[in-house]
Short mmCIF file of C-alpha atoms in Angstrom, two decimals:
data_model
loop_
_atom_site.label_atom_id
_atom_site.label_comp_id
_atom_site.label_asym_id
_atom_site.label_seq_id
_atom_site.Cartn_x
_atom_site.Cartn_y
_atom_site.Cartn_z
CA UNK A 281 101.46 113.47 103.99
CA UNK A 282 104.06 113.40 101.23
CA UNK A 283 106.05 110.26 100.56
CA UNK A 284 109.70 110.11 101.52
CA UNK A 285 112.24 109.96 98.71
CA UNK A 286 112.77 106.25 99.39
CA UNK A 287 109.05 105.61 98.92
CA UNK A 288 108.75 107.43 95.62
CA UNK A 289 108.98 105.43 92.45
CA UNK A 290 112.54 105.48 91.14
CA UNK A 291 112.58 106.19 87.42
CA UNK A 292 115.20 104.49 85.28
CA UNK A 293 117.65 106.60 83.32
CA UNK A 294 116.44 105.08 80.05
CA UNK A 295 113.09 104.62 78.32
CA UNK A 296 112.21 102.11 75.60
CA UNK A 297 109.17 103.12 73.58
CA UNK A 298 107.14 100.84 71.31
CA UNK A 299 105.46 102.90 68.59
CA UNK A 300 102.17 101.18 67.79
CA UNK A 301 98.82 101.55 66.09
CA UNK A 302 95.73 99.79 67.36
CA UNK A 303 94.87 96.77 65.17
CA UNK A 304 91.93 98.39 63.40
CA UNK A 305 90.95 96.79 60.10
CA UNK A 306 91.61 99.12 57.17
CA UNK A 307 94.04 101.30 59.16
CA UNK A 308 97.06 99.02 59.58
CA UNK A 309 99.27 97.01 57.20
CA UNK A 310 97.33 98.45 54.27
CA UNK A 311 100.18 97.69 51.84
CA UNK A 312 99.53 93.98 52.44
CA UNK A 313 96.04 94.39 51.01
CA UNK A 314 94.40 93.16 48.83
CA UNK A 315 96.69 90.10 49.05
CA UNK A 316 95.37 89.91 52.62
CA UNK A 317 91.94 91.02 53.71
CA UNK A 318 91.79 94.05 55.98
CA UNK A 319 90.85 91.80 58.91
CA UNK A 320 93.80 89.48 58.25
CA UNK A 321 96.17 92.43 58.07
CA UNK A 322 94.83 93.78 61.36
CA UNK A 323 95.17 90.39 63.05
CA UNK A 324 98.78 90.11 61.88
CA UNK A 325 99.54 93.62 63.07
CA UNK A 326 98.04 92.92 66.49
CA UNK A 327 100.22 89.84 66.83
CA UNK A 328 103.29 91.92 65.93
CA UNK A 329 102.47 94.44 68.67
CA UNK A 330 102.22 91.61 71.18
CA UNK A 331 105.50 90.15 69.92
CA UNK A 332 107.26 93.46 70.43
CA UNK A 333 105.85 93.84 73.93
CA UNK A 334 106.93 90.31 74.82
CA UNK A 335 110.39 90.58 73.29
CA UNK A 336 111.20 93.93 74.86
CA UNK A 337 110.14 92.51 78.22
CA UNK A 338 112.33 89.46 77.59
CA UNK A 339 115.29 91.68 76.71
CA UNK A 340 114.83 93.69 79.91
CA UNK A 341 114.72 90.51 81.99
CA UNK A 342 117.48 88.63 80.19
CA UNK A 343 120.01 91.45 80.29
CA UNK A 344 118.80 93.09 83.52
CA UNK A 345 118.26 96.37 81.71
CA UNK A 346 117.38 99.38 83.83
CA UNK A 347 114.76 100.81 81.52
CA UNK A 348 111.13 101.88 81.67
CA UNK A 349 108.93 100.59 78.84
CA UNK A 350 106.29 102.70 77.13
CA UNK A 351 103.69 102.10 74.45
CA UNK A 352 103.12 105.14 72.22
CA UNK A 353 99.55 104.75 71.00
CA UNK A 354 97.61 105.69 67.89
CA UNK A 355 94.83 106.69 67.46
CA UNK A 356 94.48 107.08 71.26
CA UNK A 357 95.75 105.51 74.45
CA UNK A 358 92.11 105.18 75.51
CA UNK A 359 91.55 102.44 72.89
CA UNK A 360 90.62 99.20 74.65
CA UNK A 361 93.46 97.30 72.94
CA UNK A 362 96.05 99.56 74.55
CA UNK A 363 94.36 99.43 77.94
CA UNK A 364 94.59 95.64 77.82
CA UNK A 365 98.26 95.84 76.82
CA UNK A 366 98.93 98.20 79.72
CA UNK A 367 97.33 95.82 82.21
CA UNK A 368 98.88 92.63 80.85
CA UNK A 369 102.37 93.78 79.91
CA UNK A 370 103.25 96.41 82.48
CA UNK A 371 103.91 99.27 80.05
CA UNK A 372 103.02 102.92 80.50
CA UNK A 373 100.89 104.49 77.76
CA UNK A 374 101.57 107.66 75.78
CA UNK A 375 99.53 109.23 73.00
CA UNK A 376 101.23 109.78 69.65
CA UNK A 377 100.81 113.50 69.02
CA UNK A 378 101.28 115.12 65.61
CA UNK A 379 100.17 115.09 61.99
CA UNK A 380 103.01 112.98 60.60
CA UNK A 381 105.39 110.29 61.82
CA UNK A 382 108.30 112.67 62.34
CA UNK A 383 106.26 115.06 64.46
CA UNK A 384 104.90 112.18 66.53
CA UNK A 385 108.35 110.74 67.18
CA UNK A 386 109.86 114.10 68.05
CA UNK A 387 107.00 114.84 70.45
CA UNK A 388 107.55 111.49 72.17
CA UNK A 389 111.26 112.14 72.62
CA UNK A 390 110.60 115.65 73.89
CA UNK A 391 108.01 114.40 76.38
CA UNK A 392 110.22 111.69 77.87
CA UNK A 393 113.37 113.79 78.03
CA UNK A 394 111.21 116.39 79.74
CA UNK A 395 110.40 113.78 82.38
CA UNK A 396 114.09 113.33 83.16
CA UNK A 397 115.17 110.37 81.03
CA UNK A 398 118.72 110.58 79.67
CA UNK A 399 118.42 107.87 76.98
CA UNK A 400 115.31 107.13 74.93
CA UNK A 401 114.85 104.48 72.22
CA UNK A 402 111.86 104.20 69.90
CA UNK A 403 111.15 100.93 68.10
CA UNK A 404 108.43 100.01 65.63
CA UNK A 405 106.29 96.88 65.68
CA UNK A 406 107.21 95.59 62.20
CA UNK A 407 110.25 93.62 63.42
CA UNK A 408 108.66 90.75 65.40
CA UNK A 409 111.81 88.58 65.27
CA UNK A 410 114.32 91.30 66.19
CA UNK A 411 117.09 89.76 68.34
CA UNK A 412 116.95 90.68 72.02
CA UNK A 413 120.59 91.77 71.84
CA UNK A 414 119.61 94.65 69.55
CA UNK A 415 117.60 96.24 72.36
CA UNK A 416 120.47 95.76 74.81
CA UNK A 417 123.03 97.17 72.39
CA UNK A 418 120.92 100.19 71.45
CA UNK A 419 120.52 101.25 75.07
CA UNK A 420 124.15 100.54 75.94
CA UNK A 421 125.53 102.36 72.89
CA UNK A 422 123.59 105.47 73.89
CA UNK A 423 125.94 105.79 76.85
CA UNK A 424 128.73 106.54 74.33
CA UNK A 425 126.90 107.97 71.30
CA UNK A 426 124.37 110.72 70.62
CA UNK A 427 122.26 108.64 68.23
CA UNK A 428 121.58 104.96 67.57
CA UNK A 429 119.88 103.84 64.36
CA UNK A 430 118.50 100.44 63.36
CA UNK A 431 118.48 100.36 59.54
CA UNK A 432 115.61 98.62 57.77
CA UNK A 433 116.13 96.81 54.47
CA UNK A 434 113.71 99.15 52.71
CA UNK A 435 115.81 102.26 53.38
CA UNK A 436 114.04 103.37 56.54
CA UNK A 437 114.83 102.53 60.14
CA UNK A 438 113.16 100.27 62.68
CA UNK A 439 114.73 101.88 65.76
CA UNK A 440 116.09 105.26 66.73
CA UNK A 441 117.67 106.21 70.04
CA UNK A 442 118.72 109.64 71.31
CA UNK A 443 120.31 111.24 74.36
CA UNK A 444 118.41 114.53 73.95
CA UNK A 445 115.77 115.97 71.60
CA UNK A 446 116.98 116.39 68.02
CA UNK A 447 114.15 118.10 66.10
CA UNK A 448 116.21 118.40 62.90
CA UNK A 449 116.25 114.60 62.52
CA UNK A 450 112.47 114.54 62.08
CA UNK A 451 111.94 117.63 59.92
CA UNK A 452 111.63 117.51 56.12
CA UNK A 453 111.96 113.72 55.92
CA UNK A 454 110.11 111.87 53.12
CA UNK A 455 108.55 109.27 55.40
CA UNK A 456 107.71 105.83 53.96
CA UNK A 457 110.33 106.16 51.22
CA UNK A 458 113.69 104.49 50.70
CA UNK A 459 115.51 107.73 51.48
CA UNK A 460 114.60 108.02 55.16
CA UNK A 461 117.72 106.41 56.64
CA UNK A 462 120.20 108.10 54.30
CA UNK A 463 118.74 111.54 54.91
CA UNK A 464 118.63 110.96 58.67
CA UNK A 465 122.30 109.91 58.68
CA UNK A 466 123.14 112.99 56.61
CA UNK A 467 121.41 115.16 59.19
CA UNK A 468 123.30 113.53 62.08
CA UNK A 469 126.59 114.24 60.30
CA UNK A 470 125.64 117.85 59.63
CA UNK A 471 124.75 118.29 63.31
CA UNK A 472 128.04 116.72 64.43
CA UNK A 473 126.27 113.89 66.27
CA UNK A 474 128.10 110.63 66.97
CA UNK A 475 126.03 107.76 65.62
CA UNK A 476 126.04 104.00 66.23
CA UNK A 477 124.32 101.69 63.77
CA UNK A 478 122.66 98.36 64.58
CA UNK A 479 122.52 95.48 62.07
CA UNK A 480 120.08 95.89 59.20
CA UNK A 481 116.76 94.10 59.66
CA UNK A 482 113.69 93.54 57.51
CA UNK A 483 110.50 95.25 58.62
CA UNK A 484 107.20 93.96 57.30
CA UNK A 485 105.47 96.36 54.95
CA UNK A 486 104.90 94.56 51.65
CA UNK A 487 103.73 91.14 50.51
CA UNK A 488 107.34 90.36 49.58
CA UNK A 489 108.35 91.14 53.17
CA UNK A 490 105.54 88.93 54.43
CA UNK A 491 106.65 86.00 52.28
CA UNK A 492 110.22 86.39 53.55
CA UNK A 493 108.91 86.39 57.12
CA UNK A 494 106.89 83.24 56.44
CA UNK A 495 110.07 81.56 55.16
CA UNK A 496 111.99 82.67 58.26
CA UNK A 497 109.21 81.34 60.48
CA UNK A 498 109.23 77.99 58.66
CA UNK A 499 112.99 77.72 59.26
CA UNK A 500 112.49 78.76 62.88
CA UNK A 501 110.21 75.76 63.47
CA UNK A 502 113.16 73.45 62.79
CA UNK A 503 114.87 74.74 65.93
CA UNK A 504 114.25 73.41 69.41
CA UNK A 505 111.44 75.11 71.34
CA UNK A 506 113.99 76.86 73.55
CA UNK A 507 115.75 78.36 70.53
CA UNK A 508 112.70 79.53 68.58
CA UNK A 509 112.30 83.23 67.97
CA UNK A 510 108.72 83.43 66.72
CA UNK A 511 105.88 83.28 69.21
CA UNK A 512 103.43 80.40 68.78
CA UNK A 513 100.74 83.00 68.13
CA UNK A 514 102.55 84.65 65.23
CA UNK A 515 103.82 81.32 63.87
CA UNK A 516 100.23 80.06 63.74
CA UNK A 517 99.02 83.25 62.10
CA UNK A 518 101.76 83.13 59.46
CA UNK A 519 101.07 79.47 58.72
CA UNK A 520 97.39 80.23 58.16
CA UNK A 521 98.15 83.25 55.99
CA UNK A 522 100.62 81.22 53.90
CA UNK A 523 97.90 78.67 53.16
CA UNK A 524 95.41 81.39 52.24
CA UNK A 525 97.91 83.12 49.96
CA UNK A 526 98.60 79.86 48.14
CA UNK A 527 94.87 79.23 47.72
CA UNK A 528 94.26 82.71 46.35
CA UNK A 529 97.15 82.41 43.92
CA UNK A 530 95.72 79.15 42.65
#
């Protein structure tokens, strides 16, 4: 017997997708090596994924956002790490499909719009301290704009939101360069798309970025527990890595 319409799961109008790699040593945060070991880089990356899951959930709860959360997985949603995240954090899993980042992002947008979503945001995992308001604003601004971008300090972007598939925004982009954001904005203008821009934020790719994050985390510890942004897990990891970096420098 088929379920009545009231019994079927009601899908939200918006989807928030966390784009993540499994924390496999040698395959993540490679630009932090050899300053960090491959295992240290993987541990840090895993903590960032957890941070993003926790902070997106907090944003949904704090602002009562009507949004479904997804985890777009690489190399495969069958990886045990992602299965644990699915069970513990209530996210739906998607495979990242494609040979480069642009193809994978476009495929994710196309898949979710094909399922009936009207607003879709993709966010990376390299912004573990991103304010909760940025998630709220990105989703809300998509009710009035075609595109939302979250600029990264290195010339890329940490978040992109769309109201329908825009394949041109992901074609012929020099990924992992400082020209990604500028070229994407140029493409939105050429396509006549209205674009809203979030505040610039630092994503964590290089050792310089890591040191800046360590400094931010140190300052964060001076706040009351209720006001702290960094999770205890990531704060502990960063403190340990700071000590190891100092030792290795010496």
